[in-house]
CSV table of C-alpha atoms and ligand atoms in Angstrom, one decimal:
chain,number,residue,atom,x,y,z
A,1,UNK,CA,32.0,-2.5,21.7
A,2,UNK,CA,31.0,-0.7,24.6
A,3,UNK,CA,29.1,-2.5,27.6
A,4,UNK,CA,28.7,0.8,29.7
A,5,UNK,CA,25.0,0.8,30.4
A,6,UNK,CA,24.8,-2.8,30.8
A,7,UNK,CA,27.8,-2.6,34.1
A,8,UNK,CA,26.0,0.7,35.6
A,9,UNK,CA,22.9,-1.2,34.7
A,10,UNK,CA,24.1,-4.5,36.4
A,11,UNK,CA,26.1,-2.6,39.4
A,12,UNK,CA,22.5,-0.8,39.7
A,13,UNK,CA,20.6,-4.2,40.3
A,14,UNK,CA,22.5,-5.9,42.0
A,15,UNK,CA,22.1,-3.3,45.4
A,16,UNK,CA,18.5,-4.4,45.6
A,17,UNK,CA,18.4,-8.5,43.8
A,18,UNK,CA,20.8,-10.9,44.8
A,19,UNK,CA,23.2,-11.1,42.6
A,20,UNK,CA,21.3,-8.7,40.0
A,21,UNK,CA,20.2,-11.8,38.8
A,22,UNK,CA,16.6,-14.2,39.2
A,23,UNK,CA,18.3,-16.4,38.3
A,24,UNK,CA,21.6,-17.7,38.7
A,25,UNK,CA,23.1,-18.5,35.5
A,26,UNK,CA,22.1,-14.8,34.0
A,27,UNK,CA,25.0,-13.4,36.2
A,28,UNK,CA,28.4,-14.6,33.2
A,29,UNK,CA,29.5,-15.8,36.7
A,30,UNK,CA,30.7,-19.2,35.0
A,31,UNK,CA,32.4,-17.0,31.8
A,32,UNK,CA,33.9,-13.8,34.3
A,33,UNK,CA,31.9,-11.4,32.8
A,34,UNK,CA,29.8,-8.6,33.2
A,35,UNK,CA,26.2,-10.3,32.1
A,36,UNK,CA,25.0,-7.9,29.1
A,37,UNK,CA,21.3,-6.0,29.8
A,38,UNK,CA,18.9,-7.1,27.4
A,39,UNK,CA,16.6,-4.2,25.8
A,40,UNK,CA,14.9,-5.5,23.3
A,41,UNK,CA,15.1,-9.1,21.3
A,42,UNK,CA,13.2,-9.4,17.6
A,43,UNK,CA,13.3,-12.2,15.6
A,44,UNK,CA,16.9,-14.0,16.0
A,45,UNK,CA,18.5,-10.2,17.5
A,46,UNK,CA,19.2,-8.8,20.7
A,47,UNK,CA,19.7,-5.6,21.6
A,48,UNK,CA,21.9,-5.1,24.6
A,49,UNK,CA,21.5,-1.6,27.1
A,50,UNK,CA,23.9,-0.1,24.9
A,51,UNK,CA,22.1,-0.8,21.2
A,52,UNK,CA,24.9,-2.8,20.4
A,53,UNK,CA,23.3,-5.7,18.4
A,54,UNK,CA,23.9,-10.2,18.2
A,55,UNK,CA,22.7,-13.0,17.5
A,56,UNK,CA,20.4,-15.3,19.2
A,57,UNK,CA,21.9,-18.9,19.9
A,58,UNK,CA,20.8,-19.1,23.0
A,59,UNK,CA,16.5,-18.5,22.5
A,60,UNK,CA,15.7,-17.2,26.2
A,61,UNK,CA,16.9,-20.9,27.3
A,62,UNK,CA,14.8,-22.5,24.5
A,63,UNK,CA,11.2,-21.5,24.0
A,64,UNK,CA,11.8,-19.1,21.0
A,65,UNK,CA,11.2,-22.1,18.5
A,66,UNK,CA,10.5,-19.7,16.4
A,67,UNK,CA,12.4,-16.4,17.2
A,68,UNK,CA,11.5,-13.5,20.1
A,69,UNK,CA,8.0,-11.4,19.8
A,70,UNK,CA,6.6,-13.2,16.5
A,71,UNK,CA,3.6,-11.4,15.4
A,72,UNK,CA,1.3,-14.1,16.0
A,73,UNK,CA,2.2,-15.1,20.0
A,74,UNK,CA,1.6,-10.9,20.6
A,75,UNK,CA,-1.1,-11.3,18.6
A,76,UNK,CA,-3.0,-14.2,21.3
A,77,UNK,CA,-1.2,-12.6,23.7
A,78,UNK,CA,-2.5,-8.7,23.3
A,79,UNK,CA,-6.7,-10.7,22.2
A,80,UNK,CA,-6.6,-12.7,25.6
A,81,UNK,CA,-5.3,-9.7,28.4
A,82,UNK,CA,-8.6,-7.6,26.5
A,83,UNK,CA,-10.4,-10.1,28.2
A,84,UNK,CA,-9.2,-10.5,31.7
A,85,UNK,CA,-5.7,-11.0,32.5
A,86,UNK,CA,-7.1,-13.7,35.1
A,87,UNK,CA,-9.5,-15.4,36.7
A,88,UNK,CA,-9.0,-18.1,39.0
A,89,UNK,CA,-11.8,-19.7,37.3
A,90,UNK,CA,-11.3,-22.5,34.3
A,91,UNK,CA,-11.9,-20.6,31.0
A,92,UNK,CA,-11.6,-22.4,27.2
A,93,UNK,CA,-8.1,-21.9,26.5
A,94,UNK,CA,-6.5,-24.1,29.6
A,95,UNK,CA,-8.9,-27.2,27.5
A,96,UNK,CA,-7.8,-26.4,24.1
A,97,UNK,CA,-4.1,-26.2,25.2
A,98,UNK,CA,-4.3,-29.2,26.5
A,99,UNK,CA,-6.2,-30.9,23.5
A,100,UNK,CA,-3.4,-29.5,21.4
A,101,UNK,CA,-0.3,-30.8,23.5
A,102,UNK,CA,-2.4,-34.3,23.9
A,103,UNK,CA,-2.8,-34.5,20.2
A,104,UNK,CA,1.1,-33.8,19.3
A,105,UNK,CA,2.5,-35.5,22.8
A,106,UNK,CA,2.8,-39.3,21.8
A,107,UNK,CA,1.9,-41.0,25.7
A,108,UNK,CA,0.1,-38.0,26.5
A,109,UNK,CA,-3.9,-38.9,27.7
A,110,UNK,CA,-4.4,-36.2,30.0
A,111,UNK,CA,-2.4,-33.0,31.1
A,112,UNK,CA,-1.7,-30.5,34.3
A,113,UNK,CA,-0.6,-27.0,33.3
A,114,UNK,CA,1.1,-24.9,36.0
A,115,UNK,CA,4.1,-22.6,35.9
A,116,UNK,CA,7.3,-23.3,35.4
A,117,UNK,CA,9.2,-26.9,34.7
A,118,UNK,CA,10.2,-27.0,38.3
A,119,UNK,CA,7.1,-27.1,39.5
A,120,UNK,CA,5.8,-29.5,36.4
A,121,UNK,CA,8.6,-31.9,37.9
A,122,UNK,CA,7.5,-31.8,41.0
A,123,UNK,CA,4.3,-32.5,40.8
A,124,UNK,CA,5.6,-35.1,38.5
A,125,UNK,CA,7.4,-36.7,41.3
A,126,UNK,CA,4.5,-36.5,43.9
A,127,UNK,CA,2.2,-38.1,41.6
A,128,UNK,CA,4.6,-40.7,40.5
A,129,UNK,CA,5.0,-40.9,44.4
A,130,UNK,CA,1.3,-41.2,45.0
A,131,UNK,CA,0.5,-43.4,42.5
A,132,UNK,CA,2.9,-46.5,43.5
A,133,UNK,CA,2.9,-45.9,46.7
A,134,UNK,CA,7.4,-45.4,46.9
A,135,UNK,CA,9.0,-42.9,47.6
A,136,UNK,CA,12.7,-43.0,46.4
A,137,UNK,CA,13.0,-41.8,42.9
A,138,UNK,CA,16.0,-42.2,40.5
A,139,UNK,CA,17.8,-39.4,38.8
A,140,UNK,CA,20.8,-39.3,37.0
A,141,UNK,CA,23.9,-37.3,37.2
A,142,UNK,CA,23.7,-33.9,35.8
A,143,UNK,CA,20.5,-34.0,35.1
A,144,UNK,CA,18.7,-30.9,35.7
A,145,UNK,CA,14.4,-30.9,36.8
A,146,UNK,CA,14.2,-27.0,37.9
A,147,UNK,CA,15.4,-26.5,42.0
A,148,UNK,CA,13.3,-28.9,43.4
A,149,UNK,CA,14.3,-29.6,46.7
A,150,UNK,CA,14.7,-33.5,45.5
A,151,UNK,CA,16.8,-32.9,42.1
A,152,UNK,CA,19.2,-30.2,43.4
A,153,UNK,CA,20.7,-33.3,44.0
A,154,UNK,CA,24.2,-33.6,41.5
A,155,UNK,CA,21.9,-31.4,39.3
A,156,UNK,CA,23.0,-30.0,35.6
A,157,UNK,CA,23.0,-26.4,34.7
A,158,UNK,CA,23.2,-23.3,36.9
A,159,UNK,CA,24.1,-25.8,39.7
A,160,UNK,CA,26.9,-27.3,38.5
A,161,UNK,CA,28.3,-25.1,37.5
A,162,UNK,CA,29.0,-22.9,40.3
A,163,UNK,CA,29.8,-25.7,41.6
A,164,UNK,CA,26.9,-26.4,44.1
A,165,UNK,CA,26.3,-29.9,43.8
A,166,UNK,CA,23.7,-30.1,46.6
A,167,UNK,CA,22.8,-27.2,47.4
A,168,UNK,CA,22.6,-25.4,51.2
A,169,UNK,CA,18.8,-25.4,52.3
A,170,UNK,CA,17.7,-29.4,51.3
A,171,UNK,CA,17.5,-31.8,54.1
A,172,UNK,CA,19.8,-35.0,54.3
A,173,UNK,CA,16.3,-36.6,54.7
A,174,UNK,CA,14.9,-35.2,51.3
A,175,UNK,CA,18.1,-36.2,49.9
A,176,UNK,CA,18.2,-39.6,50.7
A,177,UNK,CA,15.5,-40.8,48.5
A,178,UNK,CA,17.0,-38.9,45.4
A,179,UNK,CA,19.1,-42.0,44.4
A,180,UNK,CA,21.6,-41.0,41.6
A,181,UNK,CA,22.7,-43.1,38.7
A,182,UNK,CA,25.4,-42.3,35.5
A,183,UNK,CA,24.0,-41.2,32.1
A,184,UNK,CA,24.4,-43.8,29.5
A,185,UNK,CA,25.1,-46.3,32.2
A,186,UNK,CA,22.1,-49.2,32.2
A,187,UNK,CA,23.8,-50.9,34.7
A,188,UNK,CA,24.1,-48.1,37.2
A,189,UNK,CA,20.1,-48.2,37.2
A,190,UNK,CA,20.0,-52.2,37.6
A,191,UNK,CA,22.1,-52.5,40.5
A,192,UNK,CA,19.8,-49.6,42.4
A,193,UNK,CA,17.0,-51.7,41.2
A,194,UNK,CA,18.6,-55.3,42.5
A,195,UNK,CA,18.8,-53.4,46.1
A,196,UNK,CA,16.0,-51.1,46.5
A,197,UNK,CA,13.4,-51.8,43.4
A,198,UNK,CA,11.1,-51.9,45.8
A,199,UNK,CA,10.9,-48.3,46.8
A,200,UNK,CA,11.5,-47.0,43.7
A,201,UNK,CA,8.6,-45.0,42.2
A,202,UNK,CA,9.7,-43.5,39.1
A,203,UNK,CA,12.7,-43.5,36.9
A,204,UNK,CA,12.8,-39.4,35.7
A,205,UNK,CA,15.4,-37.9,33.0
A,206,UNK,CA,16.2,-35.4,30.3
A,207,UNK,CA,15.3,-37.9,26.6
A,208,UNK,CA,18.6,-35.7,26.0
A,209,UNK,CA,20.2,-34.0,28.9
A,210,UNK,CA,20.8,-30.7,27.7
A,211,UNK,CA,22.1,-29.5,30.7
A,212,UNK,CA,25.4,-30.5,31.2
A,213,UNK,CA,26.0,-29.3,27.4
A,214,UNK,CA,24.2,-31.5,24.7
A,215,UNK,CA,24.8,-35.3,26.1
A,216,UNK,CA,22.6,-38.2,23.3
A,217,UNK,CA,21.7,-41.3,25.3
A,218,UNK,CA,21.9,-44.4,23.1
A,219,UNK,CA,18.4,-45.9,21.6
A,220,UNK,CA,19.5,-49.1,24.0
A,221,UNK,CA,19.4,-47.2,26.7
A,222,UNK,CA,16.1,-45.9,26.6
A,223,UNK,CA,14.9,-48.6,25.6
A,224,UNK,CA,16.5,-50.5,28.5
A,225,UNK,CA,14.6,-47.7,31.2
A,226,UNK,CA,11.9,-48.3,29.7
A,227,UNK,CA,12.2,-52.1,30.1
A,228,UNK,CA,13.4,-51.7,33.7
A,229,UNK,CA,10.5,-49.9,35.3
A,230,UNK,CA,7.9,-52.2,33.3
A,231,UNK,CA,9.4,-55.1,35.2
A,232,UNK,CA,10.0,-53.3,38.6
A,233,UNK,CA,6.1,-51.2,38.4
A,234,UNK,CA,8.3,-48.5,38.4
A,235,UNK,CA,6.7,-44.9,36.3
A,236,UNK,CA,9.0,-43.9,33.7
A,237,UNK,CA,9.6,-40.0,33.4
A,238,UNK,CA,11.1,-38.0,30.1
A,239,UNK,CA,12.1,-34.5,31.9
A,240,UNK,CA,10.8,-32.7,28.4
A,241,UNK,CA,11.0,-29.3,29.7
A,242,UNK,CA,14.1,-28.6,26.6
A,243,UNK,CA,13.4,-31.7,24.5
A,244,UNK,CA,9.6,-31.0,23.8
A,245,UNK,CA,8.0,-29.6,20.4
A,246,UNK,CA,11.7,-29.3,20.3
A,247,UNK,CA,12.7,-33.1,18.7
A,248,UNK,CA,9.3,-33.4,16.8
A,249,UNK,CA,6.3,-32.5,17.2
A,250,UNK,CA,6.1,-34.9,20.2
A,251,UNK,CA,9.2,-34.5,21.8
A,252,UNK,CA,12.3,-37.6,22.8
A,253,UNK,CA,9.8,-39.6,22.7
A,254,UNK,CA,8.8,-39.0,19.4
A,255,UNK,CA,12.1,-38.6,18.2
A,256,UNK,CA,13.4,-42.4,20.0
A,257,UNK,CA,10.2,-44.2,19.5
A,258,UNK,CA,10.6,-44.9,23.6
A,259,UNK,CA,7.3,-44.3,25.3
A,260,UNK,CA,7.7,-42.8,28.7
A,261,UNK,CA,5.1,-43.1,31.4
A,262,UNK,CA,5.1,-39.4,32.6
A,263,UNK,CA,6.3,-36.0,30.7
A,264,UNK,CA,6.9,-33.1,32.4
A,265,UNK,CA,6.8,-29.9,29.6
A,266,UNK,CA,7.5,-25.7,29.8
A,267,UNK,CA,10.3,-23.4,28.0
A,268,UNK,CA,8.4,-23.9,24.3
A,269,UNK,CA,4.9,-24.9,24.9
A,270,UNK,CA,4.6,-21.1,27.0
A,271,UNK,CA,5.9,-19.1,24.0
A,272,UNK,CA,7.8,-17.1,26.4
A,273,UNK,CA,5.3,-16.9,28.8
A,274,UNK,CA,6.0,-18.7,32.6
A,275,UNK,CA,4.0,-22.5,31.8
A,276,UNK,CA,5.6,-26.0,32.7
A,277,UNK,CA,2.9,-28.9,32.3
A,278,UNK,CA,2.7,-32.4,33.4
A,279,UNK,CA,0.8,-35.7,31.9
A,280,UNK,CA,0.6,-38.9,31.4
A,281,UNK,CA,-1.8,-42.1,31.0
A,282,UNK,CA,-5.3,-41.2,32.1
A,283,UNK,CA,-4.8,-43.6,34.9
A,284,UNK,CA,-2.4,-42.2,36.3
A,285,UNK,CA,-2.8,-38.8,35.6
A,286,UNK,CA,-6.8,-39.2,37.5
A,287,UNK,CA,-5.2,-39.5,40.8
A,288,UNK,CA,-3.8,-36.1,41.0
A,289,UNK,CA,-7.1,-33.9,43.0
A,290,UNK,CA,-10.2,-33.2,42.7
A,291,UNK,CA,-10.5,-36.2,40.6
A,292,UNK,CA,-8.4,-38.0,43.8
A,293,UNK,CA,-5.6,-37.6,46.3
A,294,UNK,CA,-2.7,-36.5,45.0
A,295,UNK,CA,-2.4,-32.8,46.2
A,296,UNK,CA,-1.3,-30.0,43.0
A,297,UNK,CA,-2.7,-26.8,43.0
A,298,UNK,CA,-1.3,-23.0,41.4
A,299,UNK,CA,-3.5,-19.9,40.9
A,300,UNK,CA,-2.5,-18.9,37.8
A,301,UNK,CA,-2.2,-22.8,36.3
A,302,UNK,CA,-3.1,-22.1,32.8
A,303,UNK,CA,-3.5,-17.6,33.1
A,304,UNK,CA,-5.1,-17.1,30.0
A,305,UNK,CA,-2.3,-14.5,28.4
A,306,UNK,CA,0.1,-17.1,28.7
A,307,UNK,CA,-2.5,-20.6,27.5
A,308,UNK,CA,-3.0,-18.3,24.9
A,309,UNK,CA,0.9,-17.7,24.0
A,310,UNK,CA,0.3,-21.7,23.8
A,311,UNK,CA,-2.0,-22.2,21.7
A,312,UNK,CA,-0.3,-20.1,19.1
A,313,UNK,CA,3.1,-21.6,19.6
A,314,UNK,CA,2.3,-25.1,19.2
A,315,UNK,CA,-0.5,-23.7,16.2
A,316,UNK,CA,3.0,-22.2,14.2
A,317,UNK,CA,4.2,-25.2,15.5
A,318,UNK,CA,2.0,-28.1,14.0
A,319,UNK,CA,1.0,-25.4,11.1
A,320,UNK,CA,4.7,-25.6,10.3
A,321,UNK,CA,5.5,-28.9,8.5
A,322,UNK,CA,8.8,-27.8,7.2
A,323,UNK,CA,9.7,-27.2,10.7
A,324,UNK,CA,11.9,-30.1,12.4
A,325,UNK,CA,14.0,-30.6,9.0
A,326,UNK,CA,14.7,-27.1,7.9
A,327,UNK,CA,16.5,-26.9,11.7
A,328,UNK,CA,17.6,-30.0,11.2
A,329,UNK,CA,19.1,-28.8,7.9
A,330,UNK,CA,20.5,-25.1,9.8
A,331,UNK,CA,21.9,-26.9,12.6
A,332,UNK,CA,23.8,-29.9,10.7
A,333,UNK,CA,25.2,-27.5,8.4
A,334,UNK,CA,27.1,-24.8,11.1
A,335,UNK,CA,27.9,-28.2,12.6
A,336,UNK,CA,29.4,-28.8,10.3
A,337,UNK,CA,31.8,-25.9,10.2
A,338,UNK,CA,32.5,-26.4,13.4
A,339,UNK,CA,33.6,-28.9,12.8
A,340,UNK,CA,35.6,-27.6,9.5
A,341,UNK,CA,36.8,-24.6,12.2
A,342,UNK,CA,38.3,-27.0,14.9
A,343,UNK,CA,40.6,-28.8,12.7
A,344,UNK,CA,41.9,-25.4,10.8
A,345,UNK,CA,42.0,-24.2,14.3
A,346,UNK,CA,43.6,-27.2,15.7
A,347,UNK,CA,41.9,-27.2,18.4
A,348,UNK,CA,40.7,-30.2,20.1
A,349,UNK,CA,36.7,-30.5,20.8
A,350,UNK,CA,33.3,-32.8,20.8
A,351,UNK,CA,30.7,-31.2,19.2
A,352,UNK,CA,27.5,-33.3,20.6
A,353,UNK,CA,23.8,-32.3,18.5
A,354,UNK,CA,20.0,-33.7,17.8
A,355,UNK,CA,18.0,-32.0,15.8
A,356,UNK,CA,18.0,-27.9,16.9
A,357,UNK,CA,20.3,-28.8,20.3
A,358,UNK,CA,24.5,-28.5,20.2
A,359,UNK,CA,27.3,-28.2,22.4
A,360,UNK,CA,30.9,-27.9,21.6
A,361,UNK,CA,32.3,-29.0,24.4
A,362,UNK,CA,36.2,-28.3,25.0
A,363,UNK,CA,37.6,-31.5,26.1
A,364,UNK,CA,41.0,-33.6,24.5
A,365,UNK,CA,38.0,-36.8,25.5
A,366,UNK,CA,36.9,-38.8,22.0
A,367,UNK,CA,33.3,-38.2,23.4
A,368,UNK,CA,31.6,-36.7,25.7
A,369,UNK,CA,28.5,-39.7,26.9
A,370,UNK,CA,28.1,-38.6,31.1
A,371,UNK,CA,28.7,-35.8,33.4
A,372,UNK,CA,32.8,-37.3,34.1
A,373,UNK,CA,33.1,-37.0,30.8
A,374,UNK,CA,31.7,-33.4,30.2
A,375,UNK,CA,33.3,-32.7,33.3
A,376,UNK,CA,36.9,-32.8,31.2
A,377,UNK,CA,35.6,-29.3,29.6
A,378,UNK,CA,38.0,-26.4,29.5
A,379,UNK,CA,35.6,-24.2,31.0
A,380,UNK,CA,38.3,-21.6,31.2
A,381,UNK,CA,38.6,-21.6,27.3
A,382,UNK,CA,34.6,-21.6,26.6
A,383,UNK,CA,34.0,-18.7,29.4
A,384,UNK,CA,37.3,-16.8,26.2
A,385,UNK,CA,35.8,-18.4,23.3
A,386,UNK,CA,31.8,-17.1,24.8
A,387,UNK,CA,33.7,-13.8,25.3
A,388,UNK,CA,35.2,-13.8,22.1
A,389,UNK,CA,31.6,-14.9,20.4
A,390,UNK,CA,29.8,-12.5,22.4
A,391,UNK,CA,32.0,-9.2,20.6
A,392,UNK,CA,31.9,-10.6,17.1
A,393,UNK,CA,28.2,-10.3,17.9
A,394,UNK,CA,27.0,-14.8,19.0
A,395,UNK,CA,24.9,-14.9,21.9
A,396,UNK,CA,25.9,-17.6,23.6
A,397,UNK,CA,25.0,-19.7,26.5
A,398,UNK,CA,27.2,-18.0,29.3
A,399,UNK,CA,28.1,-21.1,30.1
A,400,UNK,CA,30.1,-24.9,28.6
A,401,UNK,CA,27.3,-27.1,30.2
A,402,UNK,CA,24.0,-25.8,28.0
A,403,UNK,CA,22.8,-25.8,25.0
A,404,UNK,CA,23.5,-23.9,21.7
A,405,UNK,CA,19.8,-23.6,19.9
A,406,UNK,CA,19.1,-23.2,16.5
A,407,UNK,CA,15.6,-21.8,15.5
A,408,UNK,CA,13.5,-21.6,12.6
A,409,UNK,CA,14.0,-18.3,12.6
A,410,UNK,CA,17.9,-18.4,11.9
A,411,UNK,CA,18.9,-17.5,8.3
A,412,UNK,CA,21.2,-19.4,6.4
A,413,UNK,CA,23.4,-15.8,6.7
A,414,UNK,CA,23.4,-15.9,9.9
A,415,UNK,CA,24.0,-19.7,10.1
A,416,UNK,CA,26.9,-19.0,8.1
A,417,UNK,CA,27.6,-15.9,10.5
A,418,UNK,CA,27.7,-18.4,12.9
A,419,UNK,CA,30.1,-20.6,11.9
A,420,UNK,CA,32.6,-17.5,10.7
A,421,UNK,CA,32.8,-15.7,14.4
A,422,UNK,CA,32.8,-19.2,15.5
A,423,UNK,CA,36.7,-19.9,13.3
A,424,UNK,CA,37.4,-16.5,14.8
A,425,UNK,CA,36.7,-17.4,18.0
A,426,UNK,CA,39.1,-20.9,17.9
A,427,UNK,CA,41.5,-19.4,15.9
A,428,UNK,CA,42.3,-16.3,19.3
A,429,UNK,CA,42.5,-19.2,21.9
B,501,PLP,C1,14.7,-25.0,32.3
B,501,PLP,C2,14.7,-26.9,33.5
B,501,PLP,C3,13.2,-27.5,34.5
B,501,PLP,C4,13.0,-26.2,34.4
B,501,PLP,O1,11.7,-25.4,34.8
B,501,PLP,P1,12.3,-23.9,34.7
B,501,PLP,O2,10.7,-23.6,34.1
B,501,PLP,O3,13.5,-23.1,34.9
B,501,PLP,O4,12.1,-24.4,36.0
B,501,PLP,C5,13.6,-28.4,34.0
B,501,PLP,N1,14.0,-29.1,33.5
B,501,PLP,C6,14.6,-29.2,32.5
B,501,PLP,C7,14.9,-30.4,31.6
B,501,PLP,C8,15.6,-28.3,32.0
B,501,PLP,O5,16.1,-27.5,31.5
C-alpha cells in the first residue's frame, strides 16, 4: 500500500492545524504512523487519498451504526437544508427528536439537545450540582466524558493514549471536586461516600466503558451505584455517548435494566452530524433555564440539519427489528474468530465484548475489568497489529484503548475478511 498523498496532506495540515488534526487521537501517534486522510466513505468502506480501501471498524468512533452516507440520512439532510440551515429559533425538528429520544430511552422524560458529547456531560454535571446544591462528583479512572475541565482527570481515550492524565490548563480548584474511584470496584465508591457523602452531587460513568478499551461492568457494580447514590441523595449519571442506541434501543440502561437519573447522549444520536443531548426525570430537567435557574445555551443547539439526520437515524433504529440481534450475531462471530486466532498464533490476549463493541487487549492479564488491568496491555504490540491490519485493508481504532465497532452494515463476508486479516496480523507479531 502507498500512502504518499496522505503523507503530503498531513505535512500540509500540520502547518495550519496543531498536530495536523482537530482531535488528537486521529494523528495515529500512539501507533507511530502517519494518519490516513479520508477521501470518502460509503457503507462500511473507507477510501483514502491514495485510493486505498478499508473495511471500517471505527465507525467514526461510534456513530455509523448503519454505515457511512446512508441514503435515508443523506436524504433527510438535503431535504432539511433546502428550508434553511440554522434559525436560532425553535423548529419542530427539535420536538420530534426529543419525542423519539423519550420514547426510546427508558429513564428520559425530558431532554435538551446540544452539539457534542462534551457539552452534554458538562451540562449534566452542572445540572446535578444545581439540583443537589453540592459541588463534588465521582468519576472512574479510565472513563472519558469529553474534554470538559473537571473530567480530564485520569480520563480515558486520547487523553490516556497520549499520557496526559491531568492536562495543563485545569486548575487545582476544579480538580479538587472530581473524586476518583476505580471501575468495577464498589468499595472504592463507598469509601468516598462515607467520607464526603453530603458533598457529592453525582456519580458519572460509562455504563460499559469504551474509552480504556471495552471494559464491562458487573451488574452488581451498576446496581450498587444505583443504591449508593439513592441512599446519599446524589444523582446517578450514565454517560451513554457510546452505548446509547448501540447496546439496545434504550442503551445500556435498557440492556442492564438499571435506570440512571440523568443520561448523556452523543455519537449515534446525530447520525454523523454534531449532536449531543442530556436528559432525565422531568423534575430534574426543569431546573434548566428558562424554567429553572441552571444556565446552558447554544447558538446551533437543535440545528435543523443535525436534527433531521438524528431523526432519520433514530427512526431507522426503531424500524429495524433485527438490528441488535444481527449486530450481536456478527460481533459474536468476530469475537469467536479472534479468540481462535489468538490460540493458533500463540498470542496472549483478552477480548472484552458487549454487543457490537469490543476490544482485543494484548495483555498477559487473565482479565481486564478496570484501568490498571487495561494498562498492562502491550501497546507496541497493538501498534504493530494496527499497522498490519491497516495494510490488509482493515481500519481499526488507532489506539489499544478504544473499541472496535461492528455495524449493521457489515456483511458476513466482511466479518470473515476481518477474521482472516486478524489471523495474518497476529501471526506476524
Ligand atoms: C466520545 C465521548 C464523549 C465526548 O463526546 P464528543 O462528541 O467527542 O465531545 C463523552 N463521553 C463518552 C463516553 C464518549 O465516548
